Coordinates of C-alpha atoms in Angstrom, one line a residue:
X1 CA 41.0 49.3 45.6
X2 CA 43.4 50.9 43.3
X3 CA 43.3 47.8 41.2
X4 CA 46.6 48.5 38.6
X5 CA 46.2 44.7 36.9
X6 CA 43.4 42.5 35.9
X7 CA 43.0 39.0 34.4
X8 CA 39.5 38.3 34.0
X9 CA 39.2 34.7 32.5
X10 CA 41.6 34.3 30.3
X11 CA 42.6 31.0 28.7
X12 CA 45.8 30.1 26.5
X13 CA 46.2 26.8 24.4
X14 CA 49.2 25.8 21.8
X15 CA 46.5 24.1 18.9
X16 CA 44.5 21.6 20.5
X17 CA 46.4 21.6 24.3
X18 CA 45.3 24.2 26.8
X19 CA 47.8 25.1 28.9
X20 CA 46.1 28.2 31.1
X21 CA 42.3 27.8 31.3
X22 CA 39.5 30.4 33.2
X23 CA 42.5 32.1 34.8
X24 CA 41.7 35.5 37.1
X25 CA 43.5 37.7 39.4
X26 CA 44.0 41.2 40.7
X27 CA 47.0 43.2 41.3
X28 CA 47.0 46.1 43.8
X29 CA 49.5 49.2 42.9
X30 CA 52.6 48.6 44.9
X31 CA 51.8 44.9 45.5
X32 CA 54.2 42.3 44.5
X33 CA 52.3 39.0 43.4
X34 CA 53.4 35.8 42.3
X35 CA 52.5 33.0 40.3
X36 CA 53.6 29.8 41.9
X37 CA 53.7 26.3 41.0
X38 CA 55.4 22.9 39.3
X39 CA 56.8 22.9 36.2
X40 CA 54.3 22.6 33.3
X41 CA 51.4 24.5 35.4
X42 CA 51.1 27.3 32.9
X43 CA 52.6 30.1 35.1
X44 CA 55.1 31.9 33.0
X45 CA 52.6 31.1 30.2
X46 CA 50.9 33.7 32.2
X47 CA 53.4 35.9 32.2
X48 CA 53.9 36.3 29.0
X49 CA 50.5 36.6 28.1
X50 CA 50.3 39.6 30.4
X51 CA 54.0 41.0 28.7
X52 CA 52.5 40.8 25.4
X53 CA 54.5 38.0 23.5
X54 CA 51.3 35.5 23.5
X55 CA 48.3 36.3 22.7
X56 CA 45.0 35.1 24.7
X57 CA 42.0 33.0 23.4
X58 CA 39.7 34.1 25.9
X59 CA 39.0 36.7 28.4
X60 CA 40.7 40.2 29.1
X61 CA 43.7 41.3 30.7
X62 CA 43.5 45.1 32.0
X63 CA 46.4 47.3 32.8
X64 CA 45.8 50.7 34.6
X65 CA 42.0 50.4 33.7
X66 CA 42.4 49.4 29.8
X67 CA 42.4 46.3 27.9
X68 CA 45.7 45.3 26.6
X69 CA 45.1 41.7 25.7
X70 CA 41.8 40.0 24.3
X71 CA 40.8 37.4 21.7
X72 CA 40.9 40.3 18.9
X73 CA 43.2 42.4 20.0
X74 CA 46.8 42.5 21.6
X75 CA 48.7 45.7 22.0
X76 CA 52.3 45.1 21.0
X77 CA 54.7 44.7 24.5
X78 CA 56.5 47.6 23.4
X79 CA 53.4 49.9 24.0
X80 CA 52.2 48.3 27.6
X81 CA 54.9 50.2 29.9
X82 CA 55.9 46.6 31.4
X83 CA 59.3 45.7 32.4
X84 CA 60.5 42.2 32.3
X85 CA 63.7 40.8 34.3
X86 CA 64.0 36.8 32.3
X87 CA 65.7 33.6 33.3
X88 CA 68.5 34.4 31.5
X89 CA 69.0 38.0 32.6
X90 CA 69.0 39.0 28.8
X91 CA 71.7 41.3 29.4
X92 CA 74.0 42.6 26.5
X93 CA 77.4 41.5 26.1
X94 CA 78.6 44.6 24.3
X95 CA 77.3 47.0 26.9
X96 CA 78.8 48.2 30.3
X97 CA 76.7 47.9 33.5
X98 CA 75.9 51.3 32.5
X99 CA 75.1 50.9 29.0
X100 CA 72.8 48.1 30.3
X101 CA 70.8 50.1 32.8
X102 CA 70.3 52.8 30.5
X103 CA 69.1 51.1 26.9
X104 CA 65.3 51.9 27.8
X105 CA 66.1 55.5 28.6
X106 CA 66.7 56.6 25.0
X107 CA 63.3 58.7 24.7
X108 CA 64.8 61.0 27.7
X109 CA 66.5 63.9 27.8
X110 CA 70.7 63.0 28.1
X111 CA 70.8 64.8 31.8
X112 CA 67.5 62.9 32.6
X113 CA 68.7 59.5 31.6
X114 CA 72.2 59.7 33.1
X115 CA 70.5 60.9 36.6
X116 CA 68.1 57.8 36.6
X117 CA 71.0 55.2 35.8
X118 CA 73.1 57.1 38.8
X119 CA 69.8 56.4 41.1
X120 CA 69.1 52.6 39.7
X121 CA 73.2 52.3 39.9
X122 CA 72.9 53.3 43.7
X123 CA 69.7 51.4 44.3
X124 CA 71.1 48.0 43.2
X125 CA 74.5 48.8 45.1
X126 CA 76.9 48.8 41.7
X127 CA 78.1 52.4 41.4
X128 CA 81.4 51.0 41.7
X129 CA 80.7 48.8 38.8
X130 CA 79.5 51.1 36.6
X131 CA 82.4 50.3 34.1
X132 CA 82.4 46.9 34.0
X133 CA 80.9 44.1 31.3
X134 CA 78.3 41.0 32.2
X135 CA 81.2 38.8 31.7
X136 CA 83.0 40.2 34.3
X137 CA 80.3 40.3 36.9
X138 CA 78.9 37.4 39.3
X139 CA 75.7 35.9 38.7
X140 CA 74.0 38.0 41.9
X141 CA 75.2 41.1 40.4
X142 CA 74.2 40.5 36.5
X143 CA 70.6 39.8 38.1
X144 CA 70.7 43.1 39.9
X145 CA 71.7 45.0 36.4
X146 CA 68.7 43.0 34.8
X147 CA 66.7 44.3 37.5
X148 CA 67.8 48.3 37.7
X149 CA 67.7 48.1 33.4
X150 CA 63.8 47.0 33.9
X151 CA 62.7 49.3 36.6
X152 CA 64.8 52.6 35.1
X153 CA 62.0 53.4 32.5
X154 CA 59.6 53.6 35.3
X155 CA 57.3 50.6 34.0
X156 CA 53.8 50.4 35.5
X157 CA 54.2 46.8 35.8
X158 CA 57.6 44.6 36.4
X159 CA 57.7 40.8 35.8
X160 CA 60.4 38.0 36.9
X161 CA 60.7 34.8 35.1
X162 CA 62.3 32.6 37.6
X163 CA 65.1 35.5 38.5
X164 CA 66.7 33.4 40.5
X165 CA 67.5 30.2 39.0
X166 CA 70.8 30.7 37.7
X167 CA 71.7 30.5 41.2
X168 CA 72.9 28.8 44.2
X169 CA 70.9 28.4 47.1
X170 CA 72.5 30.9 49.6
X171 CA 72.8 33.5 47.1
X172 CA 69.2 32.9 45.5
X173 CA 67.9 33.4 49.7
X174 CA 70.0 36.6 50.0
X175 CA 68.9 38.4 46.4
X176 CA 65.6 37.3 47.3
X177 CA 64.9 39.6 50.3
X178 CA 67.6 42.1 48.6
X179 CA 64.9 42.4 45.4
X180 CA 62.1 42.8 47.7
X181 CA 63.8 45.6 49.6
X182 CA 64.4 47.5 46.2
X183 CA 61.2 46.9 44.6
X184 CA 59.8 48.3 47.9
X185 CA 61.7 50.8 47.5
X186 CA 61.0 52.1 44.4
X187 CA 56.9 51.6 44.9
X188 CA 57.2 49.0 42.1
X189 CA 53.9 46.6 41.2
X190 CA 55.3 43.6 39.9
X191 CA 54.8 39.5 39.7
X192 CA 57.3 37.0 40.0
X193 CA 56.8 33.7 38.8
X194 CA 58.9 30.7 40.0
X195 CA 58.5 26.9 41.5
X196 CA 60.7 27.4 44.5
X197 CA 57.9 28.0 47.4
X198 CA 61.0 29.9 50.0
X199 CA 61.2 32.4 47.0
X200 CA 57.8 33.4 46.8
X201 CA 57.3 33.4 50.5
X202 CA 60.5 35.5 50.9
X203 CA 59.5 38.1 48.0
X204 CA 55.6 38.3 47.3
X205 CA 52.5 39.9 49.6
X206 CA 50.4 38.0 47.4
X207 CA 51.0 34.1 46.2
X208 CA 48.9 32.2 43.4
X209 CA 49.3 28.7 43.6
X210 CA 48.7 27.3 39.9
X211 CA 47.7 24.0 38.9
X212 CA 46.9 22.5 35.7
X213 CA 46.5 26.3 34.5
X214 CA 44.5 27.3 37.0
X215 CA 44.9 29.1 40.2
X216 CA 44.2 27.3 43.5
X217 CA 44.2 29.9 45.4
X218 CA 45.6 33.8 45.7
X219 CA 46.3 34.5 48.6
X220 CA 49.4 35.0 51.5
X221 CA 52.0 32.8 52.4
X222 CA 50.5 32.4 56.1
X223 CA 46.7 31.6 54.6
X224 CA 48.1 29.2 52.2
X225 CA 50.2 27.1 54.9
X226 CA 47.5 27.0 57.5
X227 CA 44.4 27.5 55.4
X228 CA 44.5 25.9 52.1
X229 CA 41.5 26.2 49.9
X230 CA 42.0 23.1 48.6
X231 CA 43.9 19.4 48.9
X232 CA 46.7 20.2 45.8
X233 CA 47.4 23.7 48.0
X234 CA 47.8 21.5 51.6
X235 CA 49.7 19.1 49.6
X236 CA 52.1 21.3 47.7
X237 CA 53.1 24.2 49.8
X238 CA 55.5 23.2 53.1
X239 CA 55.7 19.8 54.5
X240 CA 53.1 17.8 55.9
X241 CA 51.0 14.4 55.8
X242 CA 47.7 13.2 55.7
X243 CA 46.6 11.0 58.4
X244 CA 43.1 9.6 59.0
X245 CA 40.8 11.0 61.6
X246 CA 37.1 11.6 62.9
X247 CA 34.7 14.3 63.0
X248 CA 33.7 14.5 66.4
X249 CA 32.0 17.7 66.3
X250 CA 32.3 21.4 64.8
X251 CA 36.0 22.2 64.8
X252 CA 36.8 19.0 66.3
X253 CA 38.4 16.1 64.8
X254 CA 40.1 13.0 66.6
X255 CA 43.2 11.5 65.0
X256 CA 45.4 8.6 66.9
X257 CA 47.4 11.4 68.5
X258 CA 44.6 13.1 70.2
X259 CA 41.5 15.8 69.4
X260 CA 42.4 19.0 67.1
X261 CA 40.0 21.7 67.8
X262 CA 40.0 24.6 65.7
X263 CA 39.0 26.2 63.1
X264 CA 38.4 23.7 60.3
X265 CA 40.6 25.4 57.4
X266 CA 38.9 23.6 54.4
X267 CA 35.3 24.7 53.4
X268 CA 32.6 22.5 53.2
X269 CA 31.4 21.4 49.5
X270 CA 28.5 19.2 48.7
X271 CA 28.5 16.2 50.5
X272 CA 31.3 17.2 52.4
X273 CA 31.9 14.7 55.5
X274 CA 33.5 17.5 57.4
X275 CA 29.7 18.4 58.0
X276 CA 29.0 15.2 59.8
X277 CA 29.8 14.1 63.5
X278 CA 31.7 11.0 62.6
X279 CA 32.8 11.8 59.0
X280 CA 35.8 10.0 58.0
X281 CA 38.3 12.5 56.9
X282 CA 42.4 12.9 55.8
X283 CA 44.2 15.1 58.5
X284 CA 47.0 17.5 57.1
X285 CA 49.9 17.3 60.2
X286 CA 52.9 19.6 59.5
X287 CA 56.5 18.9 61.2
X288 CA 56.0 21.5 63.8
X289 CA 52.3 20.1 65.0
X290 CA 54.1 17.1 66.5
X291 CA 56.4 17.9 69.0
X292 CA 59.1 15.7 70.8
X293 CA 58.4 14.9 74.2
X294 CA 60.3 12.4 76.2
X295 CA 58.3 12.3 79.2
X296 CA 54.8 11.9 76.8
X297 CA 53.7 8.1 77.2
X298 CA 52.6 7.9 73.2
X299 CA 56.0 6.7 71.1
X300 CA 57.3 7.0 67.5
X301 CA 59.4 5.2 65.4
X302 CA 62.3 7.0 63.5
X303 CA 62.0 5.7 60.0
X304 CA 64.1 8.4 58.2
X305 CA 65.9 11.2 59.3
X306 CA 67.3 14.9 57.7
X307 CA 69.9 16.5 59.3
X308 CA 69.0 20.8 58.7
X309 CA 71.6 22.2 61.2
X310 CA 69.5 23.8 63.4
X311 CA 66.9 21.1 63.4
X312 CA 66.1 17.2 61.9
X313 CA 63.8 16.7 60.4
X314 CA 62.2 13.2 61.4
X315 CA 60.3 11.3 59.3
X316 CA 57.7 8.6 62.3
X317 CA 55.4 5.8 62.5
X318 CA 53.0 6.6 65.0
X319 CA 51.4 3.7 67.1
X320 CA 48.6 3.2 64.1
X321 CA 50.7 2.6 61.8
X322 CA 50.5 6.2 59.8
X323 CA 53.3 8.3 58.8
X324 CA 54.1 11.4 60.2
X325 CA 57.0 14.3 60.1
X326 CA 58.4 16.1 63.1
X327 CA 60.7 19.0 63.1
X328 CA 62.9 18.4 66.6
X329 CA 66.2 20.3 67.7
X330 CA 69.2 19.0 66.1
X331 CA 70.7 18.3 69.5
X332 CA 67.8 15.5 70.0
X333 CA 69.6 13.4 67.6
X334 CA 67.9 10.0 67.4
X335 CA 69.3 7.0 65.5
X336 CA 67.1 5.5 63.0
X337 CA 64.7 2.5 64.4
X338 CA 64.4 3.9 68.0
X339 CA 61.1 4.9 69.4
X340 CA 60.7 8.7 70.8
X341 CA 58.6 10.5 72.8
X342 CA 55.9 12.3 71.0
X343 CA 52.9 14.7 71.4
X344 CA 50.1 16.1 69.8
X345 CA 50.7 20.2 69.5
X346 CA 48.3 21.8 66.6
X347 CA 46.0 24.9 67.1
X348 CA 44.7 24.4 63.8
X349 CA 42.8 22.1 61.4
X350 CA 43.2 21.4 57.6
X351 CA 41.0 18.5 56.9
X352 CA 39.6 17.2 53.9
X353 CA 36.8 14.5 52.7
X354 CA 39.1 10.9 53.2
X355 CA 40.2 10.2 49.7
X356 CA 39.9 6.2 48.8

């Protein structure tokens, strides 16, 4: 498996509040993993945990096959061979670009280090601001010199504390795919932790979607859209709905729209109604299961409406009553309170036990 870094259990707490509870995941060499979720979930709680600067109460966390972190003992995050890029950037004021890429090469040889800060230099795309200061950099690029300074020692690990919220959207979407490229690149294994879902899905192979310090579910960014372990994971990654339905049968659940057949994402737990021919359940419907149709007899309301360039997003009440989103060409532009064409187009299911 080539496992690189292990969290078996862990839990974190600040005196009496836990904030990171039972908490495990593995991280492949070469994988990039992140830790996704609201504010106030415990992820970067995690991430410092596995950096060094907090210690755990319980369980182990394993780096290359040893234990750097336990309830008795924490090596100091000096010793663990981890890079770290923070929020901030962290960069020093004093230093050039090139002063800044090469503070962690001191314990190398002066031909060594300035090779590597050439490579990182070239890798990041600043050779031809070698010279210059932060202050005198954009935001994109002091993030890029936070990045090259953390992967030039070679760490076995790299983490990102939200990298990328310093900056504006179109910038962060860019340096997203840009940092993946390079961390590709160099082979790194790192973990990125942020709250921004286009960010992880743009950057990681591998998402954990926390919760209450916990993780949902580790998995990818397609498995997690269409087949969420859980309600909080339907709920909180992309856009969708719950709308009532019916077990009819296995895979096959009637909502007012029509019959969904297909595999039935959500597995069954005790007492599960999904089991049942004629369980009630909630139906999770994403923008792009309902399409517009003007020639299809079954008609929507437009109750709100989001203009995306591209698309518009419409926010419908269907014939029952429910609420339901549909993602329709921008050049179907509807005004709000008229009734459009719809139909049912979903090759999936994500159900779940109706909630009262």
């Amino acid at each position: 498996m080539n496992t690189l870094l292990e969290l078996k259990n862990i839990r974190h707490a600040y005196g009496q509040q836990t904030v990171v509870e039972d908490l495990s995941l593995t991280l492949r060499k070469g994988t990039i993993g992140c830790l996704l979720g609201p504010s106030g979930c415990g992820k970067t709680t995690v991430l410092r945990s596995i950096a060094g600067f907090e210690p755990i109460s319980a369980g182990e966390i394993w780096l290359n096959g040893v234990v750097i972190s336990s309830p008795s003992f924490c090596l100091p995050p000096e010793q663990r061979h981890i890079g770290m890029v923070f929020q901030d950037y962290a960069l020093f004021p004093h230093l050039t670009v090139r002063g800044n890429v090469g503070f962690g090469l001191h314990r190398v040889g002066k031909a060594e280090r300035a090779q590597r800060i050439t490579d990182m230099l070239q890798t990041v795309g600043l050779t031809h601001d070698a010279e210059k200061y932060p202050h005198q950099l954009s935001g994109g690029q002091q993030q890029r010199v936070a990045l090259a300074r953390a992967l030039a020692p070679r760490p076995d690990l790299l983490l990102l504390d939200e990298p990328f919220s310093n900056l504006d959207v179109t910038l962060r979407a860019r340096l997203s795919l840009e940092v993946r490229d390079i961390l590709k690149n160099q082979n790194a294994t790192a973990i990125l932790v942020t709250h921004d879902q286009e960010e992880a899905f743009a950057i990681a192979d591998e998402i954990g979607v926390m919760h209450q310090g916990q993780i949902q579910q580790w998995d990818t960014a397609y498995n997690l859209y269409h087949k969420p372990a859980n309600r909080f994971v339907a709920d909180f990654i992309g856009e969708g709905v719950f709308v009532p339905g019916k077990i009819l049968g296995p895979n096959q659940v009637e909502i007012e729209l029509g019959v969904l057949q297909g595999e039935v994402a959500h597995r069954c737990g005790p007492e599960c109604q999904l089991c049942r021919s004629g369980g009630s359940v909630d139906v999770l419907i994403r923008p792009d299961d309902i399409v517009h149709d003007d020639a299809s007899p079954v008609r929507a309301v437009v109750m709100q409406k989001a203009f995306r360039g591209a698309d518009i997003l419409y926010t419908l009440r269907l014939p029952g009553g429910s609420t339901a989103l549909s993602l329709v060409p921008s050049h179907h532009n509807h005004p709000i309170g008229e009734k459009i064409g719809i139909r049912l187009e979903a090759d999936h299911v994500v159900a779940f036990s109706r909630q009262v």
